[in-house]
Coordinates of C-alpha atoms and ligand atoms in Angstrom, one line a residue:
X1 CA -34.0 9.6 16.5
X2 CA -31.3 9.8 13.6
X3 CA -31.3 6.8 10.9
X4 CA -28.4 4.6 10.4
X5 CA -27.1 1.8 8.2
X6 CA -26.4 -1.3 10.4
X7 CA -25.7 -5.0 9.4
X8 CA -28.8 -6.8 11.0
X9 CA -27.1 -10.6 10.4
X10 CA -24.2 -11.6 8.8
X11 CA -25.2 -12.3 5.7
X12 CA -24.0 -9.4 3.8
X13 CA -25.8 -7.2 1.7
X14 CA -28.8 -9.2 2.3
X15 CA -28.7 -7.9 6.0
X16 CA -27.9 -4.2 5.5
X17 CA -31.1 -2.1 7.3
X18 CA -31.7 1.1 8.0
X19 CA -32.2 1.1 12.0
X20 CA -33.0 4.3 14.3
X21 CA -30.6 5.1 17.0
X22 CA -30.7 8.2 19.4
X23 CA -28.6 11.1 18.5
X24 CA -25.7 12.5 21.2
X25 CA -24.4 15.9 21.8
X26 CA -20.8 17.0 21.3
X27 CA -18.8 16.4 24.4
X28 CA -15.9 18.7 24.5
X29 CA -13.4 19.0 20.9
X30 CA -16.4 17.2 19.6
X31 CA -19.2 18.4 17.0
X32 CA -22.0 17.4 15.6
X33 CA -22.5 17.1 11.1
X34 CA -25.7 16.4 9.3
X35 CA -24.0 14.3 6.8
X36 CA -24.4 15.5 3.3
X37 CA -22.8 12.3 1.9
X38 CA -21.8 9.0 3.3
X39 CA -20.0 6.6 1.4
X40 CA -20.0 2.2 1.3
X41 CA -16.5 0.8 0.9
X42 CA -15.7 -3.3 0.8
X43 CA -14.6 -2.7 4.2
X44 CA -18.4 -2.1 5.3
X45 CA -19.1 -5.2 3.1
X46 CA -16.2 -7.3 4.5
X47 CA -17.7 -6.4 8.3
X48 CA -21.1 -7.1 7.3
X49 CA -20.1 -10.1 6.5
X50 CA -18.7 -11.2 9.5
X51 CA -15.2 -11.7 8.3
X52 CA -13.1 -8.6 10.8
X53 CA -14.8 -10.7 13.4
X54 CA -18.7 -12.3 14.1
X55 CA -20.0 -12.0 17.5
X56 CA -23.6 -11.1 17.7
X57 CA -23.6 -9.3 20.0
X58 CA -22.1 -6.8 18.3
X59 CA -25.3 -6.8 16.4
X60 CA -26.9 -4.7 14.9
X61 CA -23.2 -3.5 13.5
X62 CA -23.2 0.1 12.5
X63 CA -21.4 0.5 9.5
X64 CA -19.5 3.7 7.6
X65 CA -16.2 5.7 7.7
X66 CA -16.3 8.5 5.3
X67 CA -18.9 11.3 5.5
X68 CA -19.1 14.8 4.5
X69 CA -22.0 17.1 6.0
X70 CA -22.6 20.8 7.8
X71 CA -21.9 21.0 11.9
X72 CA -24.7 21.9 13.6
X73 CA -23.7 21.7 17.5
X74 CA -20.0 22.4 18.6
X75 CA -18.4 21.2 22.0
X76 CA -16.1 23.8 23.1
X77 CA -12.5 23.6 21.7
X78 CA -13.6 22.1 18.6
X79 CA -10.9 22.2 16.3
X80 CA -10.4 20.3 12.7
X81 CA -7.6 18.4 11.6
X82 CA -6.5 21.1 9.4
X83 CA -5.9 23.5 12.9
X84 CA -9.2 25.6 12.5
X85 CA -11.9 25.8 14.6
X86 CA -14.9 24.1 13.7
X87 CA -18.4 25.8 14.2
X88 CA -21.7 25.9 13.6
X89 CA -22.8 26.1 9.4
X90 CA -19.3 24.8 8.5
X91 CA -18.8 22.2 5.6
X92 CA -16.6 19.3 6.8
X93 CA -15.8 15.8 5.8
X94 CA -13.4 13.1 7.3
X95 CA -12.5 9.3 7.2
X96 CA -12.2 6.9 9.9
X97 CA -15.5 8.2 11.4
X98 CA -16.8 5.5 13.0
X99 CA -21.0 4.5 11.9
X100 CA -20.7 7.3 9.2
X101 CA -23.4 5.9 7.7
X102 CA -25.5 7.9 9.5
X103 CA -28.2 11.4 9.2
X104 CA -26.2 12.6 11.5
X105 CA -22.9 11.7 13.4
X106 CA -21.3 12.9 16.7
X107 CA -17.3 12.7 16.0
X108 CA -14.0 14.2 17.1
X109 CA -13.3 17.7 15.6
X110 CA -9.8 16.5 15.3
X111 CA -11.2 14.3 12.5
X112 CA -12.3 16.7 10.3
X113 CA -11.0 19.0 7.7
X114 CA -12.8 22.1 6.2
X115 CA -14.4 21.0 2.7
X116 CA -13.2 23.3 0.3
X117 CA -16.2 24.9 -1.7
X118 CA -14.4 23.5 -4.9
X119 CA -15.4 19.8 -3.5
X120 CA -18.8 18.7 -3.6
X121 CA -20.1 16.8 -0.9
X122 CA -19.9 13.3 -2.4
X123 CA -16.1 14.2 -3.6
X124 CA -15.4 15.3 -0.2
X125 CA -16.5 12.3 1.9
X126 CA -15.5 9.8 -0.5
X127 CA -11.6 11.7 -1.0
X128 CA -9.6 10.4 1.7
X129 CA -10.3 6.7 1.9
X130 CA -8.8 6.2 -1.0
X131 CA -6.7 8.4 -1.5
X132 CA -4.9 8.3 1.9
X133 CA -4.3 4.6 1.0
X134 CA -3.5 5.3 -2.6
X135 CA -0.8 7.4 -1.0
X136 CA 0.4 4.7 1.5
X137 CA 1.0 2.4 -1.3
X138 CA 3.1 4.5 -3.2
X139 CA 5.3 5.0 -0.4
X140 CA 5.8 1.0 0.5
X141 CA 6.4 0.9 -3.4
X142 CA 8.8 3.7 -3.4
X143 CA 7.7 4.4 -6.7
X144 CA 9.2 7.5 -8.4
X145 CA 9.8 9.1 -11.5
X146 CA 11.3 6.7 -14.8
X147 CA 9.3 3.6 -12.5
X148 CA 6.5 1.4 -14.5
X149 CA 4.2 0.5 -12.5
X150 CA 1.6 -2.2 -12.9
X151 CA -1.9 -1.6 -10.6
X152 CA -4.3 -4.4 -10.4
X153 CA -7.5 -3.0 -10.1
X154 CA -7.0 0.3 -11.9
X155 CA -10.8 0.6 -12.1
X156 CA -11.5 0.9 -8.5
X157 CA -12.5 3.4 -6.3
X158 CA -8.0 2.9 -4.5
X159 CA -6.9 1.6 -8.2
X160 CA -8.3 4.8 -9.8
X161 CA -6.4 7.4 -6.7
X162 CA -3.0 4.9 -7.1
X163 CA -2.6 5.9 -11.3
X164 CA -3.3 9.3 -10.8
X165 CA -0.7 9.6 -7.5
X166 CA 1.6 7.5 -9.4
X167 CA 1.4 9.2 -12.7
X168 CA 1.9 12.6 -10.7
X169 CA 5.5 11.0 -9.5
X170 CA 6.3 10.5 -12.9
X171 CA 5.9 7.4 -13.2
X172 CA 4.5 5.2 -16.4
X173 CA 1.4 2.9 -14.9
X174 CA -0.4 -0.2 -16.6
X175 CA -3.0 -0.7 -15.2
X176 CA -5.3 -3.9 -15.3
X177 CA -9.6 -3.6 -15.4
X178 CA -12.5 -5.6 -17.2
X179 CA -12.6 -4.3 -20.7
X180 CA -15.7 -2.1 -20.1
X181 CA -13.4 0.1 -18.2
X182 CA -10.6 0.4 -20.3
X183 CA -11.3 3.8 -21.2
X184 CA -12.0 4.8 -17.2
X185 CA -8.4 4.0 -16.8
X186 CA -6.7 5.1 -20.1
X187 CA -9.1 8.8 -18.7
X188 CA -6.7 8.2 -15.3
X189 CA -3.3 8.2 -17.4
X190 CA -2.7 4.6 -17.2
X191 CA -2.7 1.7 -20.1
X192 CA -5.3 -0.2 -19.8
X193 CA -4.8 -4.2 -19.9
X194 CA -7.3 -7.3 -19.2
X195 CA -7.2 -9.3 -16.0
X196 CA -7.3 -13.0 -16.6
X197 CA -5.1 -15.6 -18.2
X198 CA -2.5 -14.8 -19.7
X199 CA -1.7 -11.4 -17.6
X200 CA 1.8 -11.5 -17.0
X201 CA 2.4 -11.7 -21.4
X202 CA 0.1 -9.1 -22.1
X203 CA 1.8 -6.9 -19.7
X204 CA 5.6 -7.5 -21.1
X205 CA 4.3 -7.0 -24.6
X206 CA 3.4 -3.3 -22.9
X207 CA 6.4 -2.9 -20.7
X208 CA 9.1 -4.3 -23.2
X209 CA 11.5 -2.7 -21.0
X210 CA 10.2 -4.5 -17.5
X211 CA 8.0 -3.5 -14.8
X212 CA 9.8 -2.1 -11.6
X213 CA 6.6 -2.2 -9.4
X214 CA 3.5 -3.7 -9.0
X215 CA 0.4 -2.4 -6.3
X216 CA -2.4 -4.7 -6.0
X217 CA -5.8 -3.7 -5.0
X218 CA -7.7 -6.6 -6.4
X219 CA -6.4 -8.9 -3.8
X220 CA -6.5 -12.1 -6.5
X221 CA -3.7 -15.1 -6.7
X222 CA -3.3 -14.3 -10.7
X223 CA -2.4 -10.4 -9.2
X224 CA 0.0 -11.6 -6.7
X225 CA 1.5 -14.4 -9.3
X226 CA 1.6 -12.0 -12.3
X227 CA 3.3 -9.3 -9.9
X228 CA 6.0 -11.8 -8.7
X229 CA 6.6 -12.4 -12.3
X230 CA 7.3 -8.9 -13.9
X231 CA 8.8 -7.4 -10.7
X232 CA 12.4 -8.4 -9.9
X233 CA 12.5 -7.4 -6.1
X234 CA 9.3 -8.8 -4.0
X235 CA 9.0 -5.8 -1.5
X236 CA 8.6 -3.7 -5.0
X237 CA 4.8 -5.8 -4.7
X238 CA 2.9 -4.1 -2.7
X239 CA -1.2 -5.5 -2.1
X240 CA -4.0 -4.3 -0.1
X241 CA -5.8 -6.9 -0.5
X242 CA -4.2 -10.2 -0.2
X243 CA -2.2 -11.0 2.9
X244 CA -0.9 -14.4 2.2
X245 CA 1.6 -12.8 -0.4
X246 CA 3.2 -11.5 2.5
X247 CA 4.5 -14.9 3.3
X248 CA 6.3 -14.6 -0.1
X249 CA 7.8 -11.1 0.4
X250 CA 5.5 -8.5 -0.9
X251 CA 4.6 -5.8 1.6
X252 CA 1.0 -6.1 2.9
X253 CA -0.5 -2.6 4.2
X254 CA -3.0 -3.1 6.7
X255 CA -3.8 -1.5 10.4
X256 CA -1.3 -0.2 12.3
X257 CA 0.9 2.7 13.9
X258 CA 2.9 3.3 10.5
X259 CA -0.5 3.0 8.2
X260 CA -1.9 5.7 10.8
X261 CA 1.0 8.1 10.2
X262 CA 1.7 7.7 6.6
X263 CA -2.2 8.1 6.0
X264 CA -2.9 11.1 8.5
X265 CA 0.0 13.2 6.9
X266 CA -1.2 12.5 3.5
X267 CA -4.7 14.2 4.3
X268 CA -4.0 18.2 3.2
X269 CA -2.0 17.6 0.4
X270 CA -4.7 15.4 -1.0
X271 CA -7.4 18.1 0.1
X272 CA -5.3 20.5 -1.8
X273 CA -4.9 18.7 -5.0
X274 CA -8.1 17.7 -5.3
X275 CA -9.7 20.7 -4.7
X276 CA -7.3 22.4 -7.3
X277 CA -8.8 19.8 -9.8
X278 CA -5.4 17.7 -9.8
X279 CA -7.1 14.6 -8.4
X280 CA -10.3 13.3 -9.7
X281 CA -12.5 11.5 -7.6
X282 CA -14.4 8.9 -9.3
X283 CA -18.0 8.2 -8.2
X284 CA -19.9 5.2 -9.2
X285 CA -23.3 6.0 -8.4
X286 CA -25.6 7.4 -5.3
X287 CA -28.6 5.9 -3.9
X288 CA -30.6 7.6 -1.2
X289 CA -30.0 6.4 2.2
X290 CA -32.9 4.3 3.0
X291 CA -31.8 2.2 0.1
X292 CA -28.8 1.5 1.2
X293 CA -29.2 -2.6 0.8
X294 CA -29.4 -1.6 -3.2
X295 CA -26.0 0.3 -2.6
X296 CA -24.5 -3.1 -0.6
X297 CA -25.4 -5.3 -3.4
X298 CA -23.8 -3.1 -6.1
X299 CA -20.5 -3.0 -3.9
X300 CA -20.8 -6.7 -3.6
X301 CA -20.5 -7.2 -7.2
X302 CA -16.9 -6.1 -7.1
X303 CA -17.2 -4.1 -10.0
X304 CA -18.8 -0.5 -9.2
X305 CA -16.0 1.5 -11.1
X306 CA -16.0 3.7 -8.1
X307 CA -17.3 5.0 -5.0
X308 CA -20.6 4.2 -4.0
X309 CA -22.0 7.2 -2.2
X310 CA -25.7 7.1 0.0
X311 CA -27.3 10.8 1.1
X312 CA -29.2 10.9 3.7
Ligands
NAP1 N1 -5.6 -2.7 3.5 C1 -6.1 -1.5 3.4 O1 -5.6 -0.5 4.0 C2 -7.2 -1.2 2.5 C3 -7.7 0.1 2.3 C4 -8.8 0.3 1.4 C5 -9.3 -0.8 0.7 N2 -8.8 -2.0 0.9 C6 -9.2 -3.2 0.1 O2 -8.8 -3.0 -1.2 C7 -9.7 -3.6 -2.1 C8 -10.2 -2.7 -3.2 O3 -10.9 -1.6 -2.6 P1 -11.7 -0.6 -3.6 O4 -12.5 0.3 -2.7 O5 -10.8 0.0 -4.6 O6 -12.7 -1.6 -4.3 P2 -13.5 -1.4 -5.7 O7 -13.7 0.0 -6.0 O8 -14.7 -2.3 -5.6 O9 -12.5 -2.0 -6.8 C9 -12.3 -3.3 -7.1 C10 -11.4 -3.5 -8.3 O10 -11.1 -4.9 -8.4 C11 -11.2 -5.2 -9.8 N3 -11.6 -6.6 -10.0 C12 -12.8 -7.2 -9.7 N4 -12.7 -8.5 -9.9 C13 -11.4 -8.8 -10.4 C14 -10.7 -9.9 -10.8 N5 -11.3 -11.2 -10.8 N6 -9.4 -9.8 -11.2 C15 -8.8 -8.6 -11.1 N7 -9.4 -7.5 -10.8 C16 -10.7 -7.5 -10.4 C17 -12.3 -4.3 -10.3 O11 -12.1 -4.2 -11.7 P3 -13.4 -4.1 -12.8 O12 -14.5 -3.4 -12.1 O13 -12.9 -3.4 -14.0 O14 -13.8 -5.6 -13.1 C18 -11.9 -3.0 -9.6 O15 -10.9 -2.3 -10.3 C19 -10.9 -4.2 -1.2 O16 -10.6 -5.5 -0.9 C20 -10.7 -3.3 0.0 O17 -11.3 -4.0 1.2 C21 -7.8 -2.3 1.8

């Protein structure tokens, strides 16, 4: 038997366990990783909570996406995303990996890249999440060099990827975070500014000139209002995290075909820059995984300042 981290309820981080389950072997084009690194995103929290849908019978709900590890079986005509076979001893890491929370997971090839030595583990598994949605974002936005840029939740483990991609197009960011992280986001190449009242004024008195887009990670009304108020054209808002401000005009990126695309041809690039040292991944803190309720409740605070990683 393999350990995993499974919602045992729906009550959140309360509920997180550490269950056994039985391990499989790769079918063909599949492979096998002992995962190195695993990492908790709100996602995990959000279905742990019962909120992408609370059936019990999907209980007890394996949890996960992102995990980096070493292959140890190989079914035949395993090959990674990146075109290269995978085999025995390799170092791979992936997203959308379904119960990644896991000692050990049994997954497509075809969602793997090679980890390049340059990555660590933790880097690795936690890269593309983020990053692939940092990306996304920055697309819907259209944001390009001479753009200022606003980011609400600059802090975060998405906030943190969207300055560094946007500041790489050339564009100036502000970016909004509790004070305590100011300089965590000043580090990232944005200017920092305080969430709360009184948003919208402090960013003009930073952006004189205006603010041509706004991405919101934070998912908050004073976000969404704020955006709508510095940004001239709505579809220049683009959120994550708050749906209803679709309603008014900003773009909302969730599942589907066009989130798939955008975010798969993202992946190498990304791989690339951050193993060059281009991109800096930003990790909050690691916990071992049989304490992975500890590693819930810090996510559930909503201020980690990064990703929360668990090793098995
Ligand atoms: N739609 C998608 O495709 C997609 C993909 C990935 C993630 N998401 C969603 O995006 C959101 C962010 O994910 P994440 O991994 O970046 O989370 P995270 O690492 O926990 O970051 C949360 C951010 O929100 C900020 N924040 C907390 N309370 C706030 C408040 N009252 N006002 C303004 N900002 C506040 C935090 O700032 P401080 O710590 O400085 O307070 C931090 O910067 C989550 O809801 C997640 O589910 C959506």
């Amino acid at each position: 038997m393999v350990r995993a981290v499974a919602a045992t309820a729906w009550s959140g981080a309360d509920a997180i366990d550490v269950i056994d389950v039985t391990p499989r072997s790769p079918g063909p084009g599949e492979v096998v990783v002992a995962v190195e690194a695993t990492v908790i995103s709100p996602f995990d929290l959000k279905r742990a909570t019962g909120l992408m849908g609370r059936d019990d019978r999907m209980l007890p709900l394996r949890l996960g996406n992102e995990a980096a590890g070493v292959v140890t079986a190989a079914g035949t005509g395993a090959v990674g995303f990146d075109g290269e076979p995978l085999t025995v001893g390799d170092e791979a890491f992936g997203h959308w990996l379904p119960g990644a929370q896991a000692d050990e997971i049994t997954v497509p090839a075809s969602m793997l890249l090679h980890k390049p030595a340059a990555l660590g583990f933790a880097e690795a598994a936690a890269l593309l999440g983020s990053a692939t949605t940092a990306v996304h974002t920055l697309e819907a936005a259209a944001v390009r060099d001479g753009d200022v840029v606003l980011v609400h939740g600059a802090s975060g483990a998405v906030g943190g990827m969207v300055v560094q991609l946007a500041r790489r197009r050339g564009a100036h960011v502000i970016g909004t975070a509790a004070p305590g992280r100011h300089n965590q986001v000043r580090a990232a190449g944005a200017q920092p500014v305080a969430y709360g009242d009184g948003l919208a004024e402090r960013v003009r008195a930073l952006a004189p000139g205006g603010v041509t887009a706004a991405i919101d990670t934070a998912g908050t009304d004073e976000a969404i209002a704020a955006s709508f108020a510095l940004v001239a054209d709505p579809a220049r808002v683009v959120t994550i995290a708050n749906f209803a401000a679709a309603a008014d005009g900003a773009q909302a990126l969730g599942p589907g075909p066009d989130t798939e695309r955008i975010r798969s041809a993202a992946r190498l690039d990304l791989v690339r820059l951050a193993a060059a040292g281009h991109l800096v991944v930003s990790i909050a803190a690691e916990f071992p995984i049989d304490d992975a309720r500890s590693a819930y409740r810090m996510l559930a605070t909503g201020h980690a300042g990064g990703k929360i990683i668990l090793r098995p």
